[in-house]
Tab-separated table of C-alpha atoms and ligand atoms in Angstrom:
chain	number	residue	atom	x	y	z
A	12	MET	CA	107.720	115.784	124.340
A	13	THR	CA	109.383	114.251	127.412
A	14	TYR	CA	110.358	110.590	127.323
A	15	LEU	CA	110.340	108.112	130.208
A	16	PHE	CA	111.631	104.699	129.152
A	17	GLY	CA	112.166	101.775	131.530
A	18	ASN	CA	114.675	99.014	130.812
A	19	TRP	CA	113.739	96.038	132.992
A	20	LYS	CA	116.799	94.021	131.940
A	21	MET	CA	116.548	90.518	133.498
A	22	TYR	CA	115.699	91.692	137.000
A	23	SER	CA	112.252	90.197	137.547
A	24	THR	CA	110.568	86.822	137.606
A	25	ILE	CA	107.668	86.280	135.228
A	26	ALA	CA	105.171	86.670	138.083
A	27	GLU	CA	106.825	89.920	139.240
A	28	SER	CA	106.789	91.252	135.686
A	29	HIS	CA	103.090	90.449	135.292
A	30	THR	CA	102.313	92.261	138.549
A	31	LEU	CA	104.290	95.299	137.389
A	32	ILE	CA	102.633	95.319	133.962
A	33	ASP	CA	99.190	95.089	135.582
A	34	ALA	CA	100.101	98.027	137.844
A	35	ILE	CA	101.380	100.094	134.899
A	36	ALA	CA	98.115	99.451	133.073
A	37	THR	CA	96.431	101.500	135.809
A	38	MET	CA	98.842	104.459	135.513
A	39	PRO	CA	97.517	107.127	133.170
A	40	VAL	CA	100.008	109.283	131.292
A	41	SER	CA	98.868	112.811	130.580
A	42	GLY	CA	100.482	115.816	128.962
A	43	ASP	CA	103.227	115.798	126.403
A	44	ALA	CA	104.960	112.658	127.647
A	45	SER	CA	105.972	109.446	125.941
A	46	VAL	CA	106.270	106.464	128.279
A	47	ALA	CA	107.537	102.999	127.345
A	48	VAL	CA	108.708	99.853	129.108
A	49	PHE	CA	111.249	97.353	127.825
A	50	PRO	CA	110.405	94.081	129.580
A	51	ASN	CA	112.278	90.820	129.335
A	52	PRO	CA	111.326	88.998	126.087
A	53	VAL	CA	109.498	86.238	127.975
A	54	VAL	CA	106.836	88.736	129.069
A	55	THR	CA	106.822	91.053	126.053
A	56	GLN	CA	103.648	89.590	124.553
A	57	TYR	CA	101.883	89.856	127.913
A	58	ALA	CA	102.941	93.514	128.143
A	59	VAL	CA	101.757	94.278	124.618
A	60	ASP	CA	98.395	92.601	125.249
A	61	LYS	CA	97.848	94.359	128.584
A	62	LEU	CA	99.083	97.774	127.511
A	63	THR	CA	97.402	97.945	124.086
A	64	ASP	CA	95.108	100.968	123.987
A	65	HIS	CA	96.971	102.248	127.001
A	66	ASP	CA	99.311	105.212	127.392
A	67	THR	CA	102.469	103.092	127.813
A	68	ALA	CA	104.248	101.632	124.789
A	69	VAL	CA	106.323	98.444	124.808
A	70	GLY	CA	109.879	98.010	123.579
A	71	ALA	CA	112.319	95.139	123.031
A	72	GLN	CA	115.645	94.970	124.864
A	73	ASN	CA	117.537	93.551	121.894
A	74	VAL	CA	116.931	92.405	118.306
A	75	ILE	CA	118.805	90.544	115.618
A	76	TRP	CA	119.267	92.254	112.254
A	77	THR	CA	117.828	89.663	109.925
A	78	PRO	CA	114.038	89.146	109.678
A	79	GLN	CA	113.950	85.319	109.851
A	80	GLY	CA	116.206	82.311	109.451
A	81	ALA	CA	118.498	79.819	111.167
A	82	TYR	CA	119.499	82.016	114.142
A	83	THR	CA	118.978	79.900	117.249
A	84	GLY	CA	117.896	81.916	120.259
A	85	ALA	CA	117.515	85.177	118.357
A	86	THR	CA	114.442	87.382	117.893
A	87	SER	CA	114.271	89.828	115.025
A	88	ALA	CA	112.988	93.375	114.895
A	89	HIS	CA	110.467	92.077	112.370
A	90	LEU	CA	109.104	89.474	114.811
A	91	TYR	CA	108.865	92.126	117.526
A	92	ALA	CA	107.029	94.391	115.093
A	93	GLU	CA	104.571	91.559	114.430
A	94	MET	CA	104.101	91.291	118.189
A	95	GLY	CA	103.109	94.966	118.405
A	96	VAL	CA	106.308	96.396	119.848
A	97	THR	CA	107.076	100.087	119.197
A	98	TYR	CA	110.758	100.506	120.156
A	99	ALA	CA	113.938	98.448	120.562
A	100	LEU	CA	117.099	99.169	122.535
A	101	VAL	CA	120.118	98.793	120.286
A	102	GLY	CA	123.730	98.719	121.422
A	103	HIS	CA	123.085	98.830	125.163
A	104	SER	CA	126.467	98.743	126.914
A	105	GLU	CA	125.593	95.394	128.525
A	106	ARG	CA	125.081	93.954	125.039
A	107	ARG	CA	128.324	95.501	123.855
A	108	HIS	CA	130.439	94.551	126.874
A	109	ILE	CA	128.955	91.281	128.169
A	110	PHE	CA	127.814	89.787	124.868
A	111	GLY	CA	130.536	91.223	122.648
A	112	GLU	CA	128.272	93.123	120.268
A	113	THR	CA	130.307	95.045	117.717
A	114	ASP	CA	129.705	98.459	116.179
A	115	GLU	CA	128.824	96.672	112.945
A	116	ASP	CA	126.197	94.556	114.757
A	117	VAL	CA	124.772	97.779	116.162
A	118	ARG	CA	124.594	99.422	112.725
A	119	LYS	CA	122.814	96.401	111.228
A	120	LYS	CA	120.353	96.334	114.129
A	121	VAL	CA	119.544	100.047	113.740
A	122	ALA	CA	118.877	99.473	110.028
A	123	ALA	CA	116.788	96.333	110.731
A	124	CYS	CA	114.606	98.170	113.248
A	125	ILE	CA	113.941	100.987	110.798
A	126	ASP	CA	113.151	98.423	108.093
A	127	ALA	CA	110.739	96.624	110.444
A	128	GLY	CA	108.996	99.855	111.458
A	129	ILE	CA	110.381	99.795	114.994
A	130	ILE	CA	112.078	102.884	116.436
A	131	PRO	CA	115.633	102.008	117.530
A	132	VAL	CA	116.821	103.538	120.798
A	133	LEU	CA	120.520	103.664	120.024
A	134	CYS	CA	122.536	103.476	123.252
A	135	ILE	CA	125.957	105.102	123.303
A	136	GLY	CA	128.300	106.151	126.082
A	137	GLU	CA	131.881	106.293	127.195
A	138	THR	CA	133.554	103.924	129.668
A	139	LYS	CA	135.257	105.090	132.876
A	140	GLU	CA	138.567	104.694	131.108
A	141	ASP	CA	137.397	106.925	128.240
A	142	LEU	CA	136.195	109.490	130.779
A	143	ASP	CA	139.467	109.480	132.696
A	144	GLN	CA	141.413	109.908	129.464
A	145	GLY	CA	139.228	112.800	128.289
A	146	LYS	CA	137.901	110.709	125.410
A	147	THR	CA	134.146	111.102	125.955
A	148	GLU	CA	133.484	113.059	122.756
A	149	TYR	CA	135.809	110.833	120.759
A	150	ARG	CA	133.882	107.717	121.909
A	151	LEU	CA	130.462	109.253	121.252
A	152	LYS	CA	131.507	110.429	117.794
A	153	LYS	CA	132.880	106.989	116.892
A	154	GLN	CA	129.838	105.121	118.173
A	155	LEU	CA	127.482	107.424	116.281
A	156	GLN	CA	129.527	107.202	113.123
A	157	LYS	CA	129.705	103.400	113.201
A	158	ALA	CA	125.994	103.048	113.973
A	159	LEU	CA	124.605	105.610	111.553
A	160	ASP	CA	126.898	105.663	108.529
A	161	GLY	CA	124.861	104.771	105.459
A	162	VAL	CA	121.595	104.453	107.403
A	163	SER	CA	118.848	106.740	106.154
A	164	ILE	CA	116.813	108.241	109.002
A	165	LEU	CA	113.477	109.941	108.483
A	166	THR	CA	111.253	111.725	111.008
A	167	ASP	CA	110.508	109.717	114.172
A	168	GLN	CA	112.793	106.853	113.177
A	169	LEU	CA	115.527	107.233	115.779
A	170	ILE	CA	116.053	107.966	119.462
A	171	ILE	CA	119.476	108.136	121.110
A	172	ALA	CA	120.161	107.182	124.724
A	173	TYR	CA	123.309	108.645	126.238
A	174	GLU	CA	124.345	106.116	128.878
A	175	PRO	CA	127.827	106.649	130.315
A	176	VAL	CA	128.912	103.087	131.129
A	177	TRP	CA	130.359	104.170	134.489
A	178	ALA	CA	127.020	105.646	135.570
A	179	ILE	CA	124.886	102.513	135.034
A	180	SER	CA	123.777	101.096	138.384
A	181	HIS	CA	123.980	97.324	137.866
A	182	GLY	CA	121.116	96.687	140.211
A	183	GLY	CA	121.770	99.029	143.097
A	184	GLU	CA	123.102	102.432	143.878
A	185	GLY	CA	125.128	103.752	140.994
A	186	THR	CA	127.280	106.793	140.351
A	187	PRO	CA	125.057	109.135	138.412
A	188	CYS	CA	126.580	111.484	135.928
A	189	THR	CA	125.792	115.045	136.971
A	190	PRO	CA	122.961	116.710	135.057
A	191	GLU	CA	125.471	119.299	133.802
A	192	GLN	CA	127.770	116.553	132.465
A	193	ALA	CA	124.801	114.844	130.803
A	194	ALA	CA	123.610	118.102	129.214
A	195	THR	CA	127.089	118.783	127.816
A	196	ALA	CA	127.267	115.293	126.294
A	197	HIS	CA	123.733	115.657	124.901
A	198	ALA	CA	124.614	118.948	123.222
A	199	TYR	CA	127.584	117.261	121.579
A	200	ILE	CA	125.480	114.255	120.485
A	201	LYS	CA	122.820	116.537	118.986
A	202	LYS	CA	125.451	118.437	117.023
A	203	GLU	CA	126.937	115.187	115.703
A	204	VAL	CA	123.562	113.593	114.872
A	205	ALA	CA	122.664	116.680	112.837
A	206	THR	CA	125.385	115.649	110.385
A	207	TYR	CA	123.458	112.414	109.667
A	208	THR	CA	119.865	113.610	109.512
A	209	ASP	CA	117.820	116.824	109.336
A	210	THR	CA	115.099	115.380	111.520
A	211	HIS	CA	114.848	116.006	115.276
A	212	VAL	CA	116.342	113.063	117.164
A	213	PRO	CA	115.451	112.963	120.876
A	214	VAL	CA	118.372	112.245	123.217
A	215	LEU	CA	117.585	110.519	126.527
A	216	TYR	CA	119.891	110.242	129.533
A	217	GLY	CA	120.406	106.869	131.235
A	218	GLY	CA	122.480	105.843	134.251
A	219	SER	CA	121.246	105.594	137.858
A	220	VAL	CA	118.151	107.719	137.233
A	221	SER	CA	115.695	107.553	140.156
A	222	PRO	CA	112.629	109.395	141.428
A	223	THR	CA	114.928	111.664	143.446
A	224	ASN	CA	117.202	112.816	140.615
A	225	ILE	CA	115.006	112.552	137.489
A	226	ALA	CA	113.860	116.192	137.600
A	227	SER	CA	117.436	117.465	137.728
A	228	TYR	CA	118.153	115.886	134.318
A	229	LEU	CA	114.885	116.985	132.770
A	230	GLY	CA	115.644	120.550	133.846
A	231	PHE	CA	118.142	120.796	130.965
A	232	GLU	CA	116.669	121.497	127.540
A	233	GLU	CA	119.274	119.239	125.913
A	234	VAL	CA	117.780	116.278	127.817
A	235	ASP	CA	114.614	115.069	126.063
A	236	GLY	CA	113.932	112.309	128.553
A	237	VAL	CA	115.427	109.441	130.526
A	238	LEU	CA	116.078	105.720	130.153
A	239	VAL	CA	115.745	104.185	133.609
A	240	GLY	CA	117.072	100.755	134.554
A	241	HIS	CA	116.843	99.448	138.099
A	242	ALA	CA	114.407	102.079	139.416
A	243	SER	CA	111.954	101.210	136.625
A	244	ILE	CA	111.031	97.818	138.121
A	245	ASP	CA	109.534	99.361	141.249
A	246	ALA	CA	105.881	100.288	140.617
A	247	ASP	CA	105.865	103.152	143.150
A	248	ALA	CA	109.095	104.616	141.807
A	249	TRP	CA	107.768	104.301	138.240
A	250	LYS	CA	104.544	106.094	139.175
A	251	GLN	CA	106.537	108.917	140.783
A	252	MET	CA	108.647	109.273	137.639
A	253	ILE	CA	105.521	109.328	135.440
A	254	ASP	CA	104.264	112.194	137.601
A	255	VAL	CA	107.518	114.084	137.021
A	256	VAL	CA	107.540	113.639	133.231
A	257	THR	CA	103.879	114.557	132.885
A	258	ASN	CA	104.514	117.783	134.788
A	259	THR	CA	107.690	118.747	132.917
B	27	PGA	P1	120.322	101.997	135.681
B	27	PGA	O1	120.382	101.382	134.207
B	27	PGA	O2	119.218	103.024	135.696
B	27	PGA	O3	120.036	100.830	136.576
B	27	PGA	O4	121.638	102.627	135.938
B	27	PGA	C1	120.217	102.169	133.055
B	27	PGA	C2	120.376	101.327	131.815
B	27	PGA	O5	121.295	100.485	131.791
B	27	PGA	O6	119.608	101.457	130.847
């Protein structure tokens, strides 16, 4: 199975998102590929309605850990599940670094997703500072430990996204991590995750993935798929990447 996930962040207007969703509804996905989009919450219901019975699943960009209650502005994994959402990003570096999400928040969100029947896509990755100090494995180990300790994971209940913070594009050209670097990190993540669960946990690479470099990542067996940010909001680029994953 090869995964192609698109994180739309807050890039598009509602009208642009609707146009993109309508275009994606006309893009068949064949072969052993799993394709999902993570639209902004204001268009999630539209995406679910349009893409139901279609080959593309819908994910949430963020959840809160408690099902319901006095949490102004929050949306729970349980509410997303009710909406028909399949996946949720948890611990994206923008949530950690811009919104101050802690490792404990991340752990509670992973557990809440599993409880709600949503598959968490746990995002982990080292900063530039970690990289420069040779602390990549240390950071990945810590983030995994804090997110997964005490959480019971059964088959098909978890996906990991390795997203080196320094490689994320922030809306334009980024500095992609080399496919070799990504594969090395993925091998380490897989070894670490095996200490938490016996089940196969797919590991996706994210950070400046585009139609021109996607195949180079998927060429490594350690890389089960990709989480694409900026390039995922362009319908032509998305179609090209679907073609790559369906032929991998
Ligand atoms: P990018 O974003 O592809 O724009 O680098 C990836 C992500 O943040 O998920």
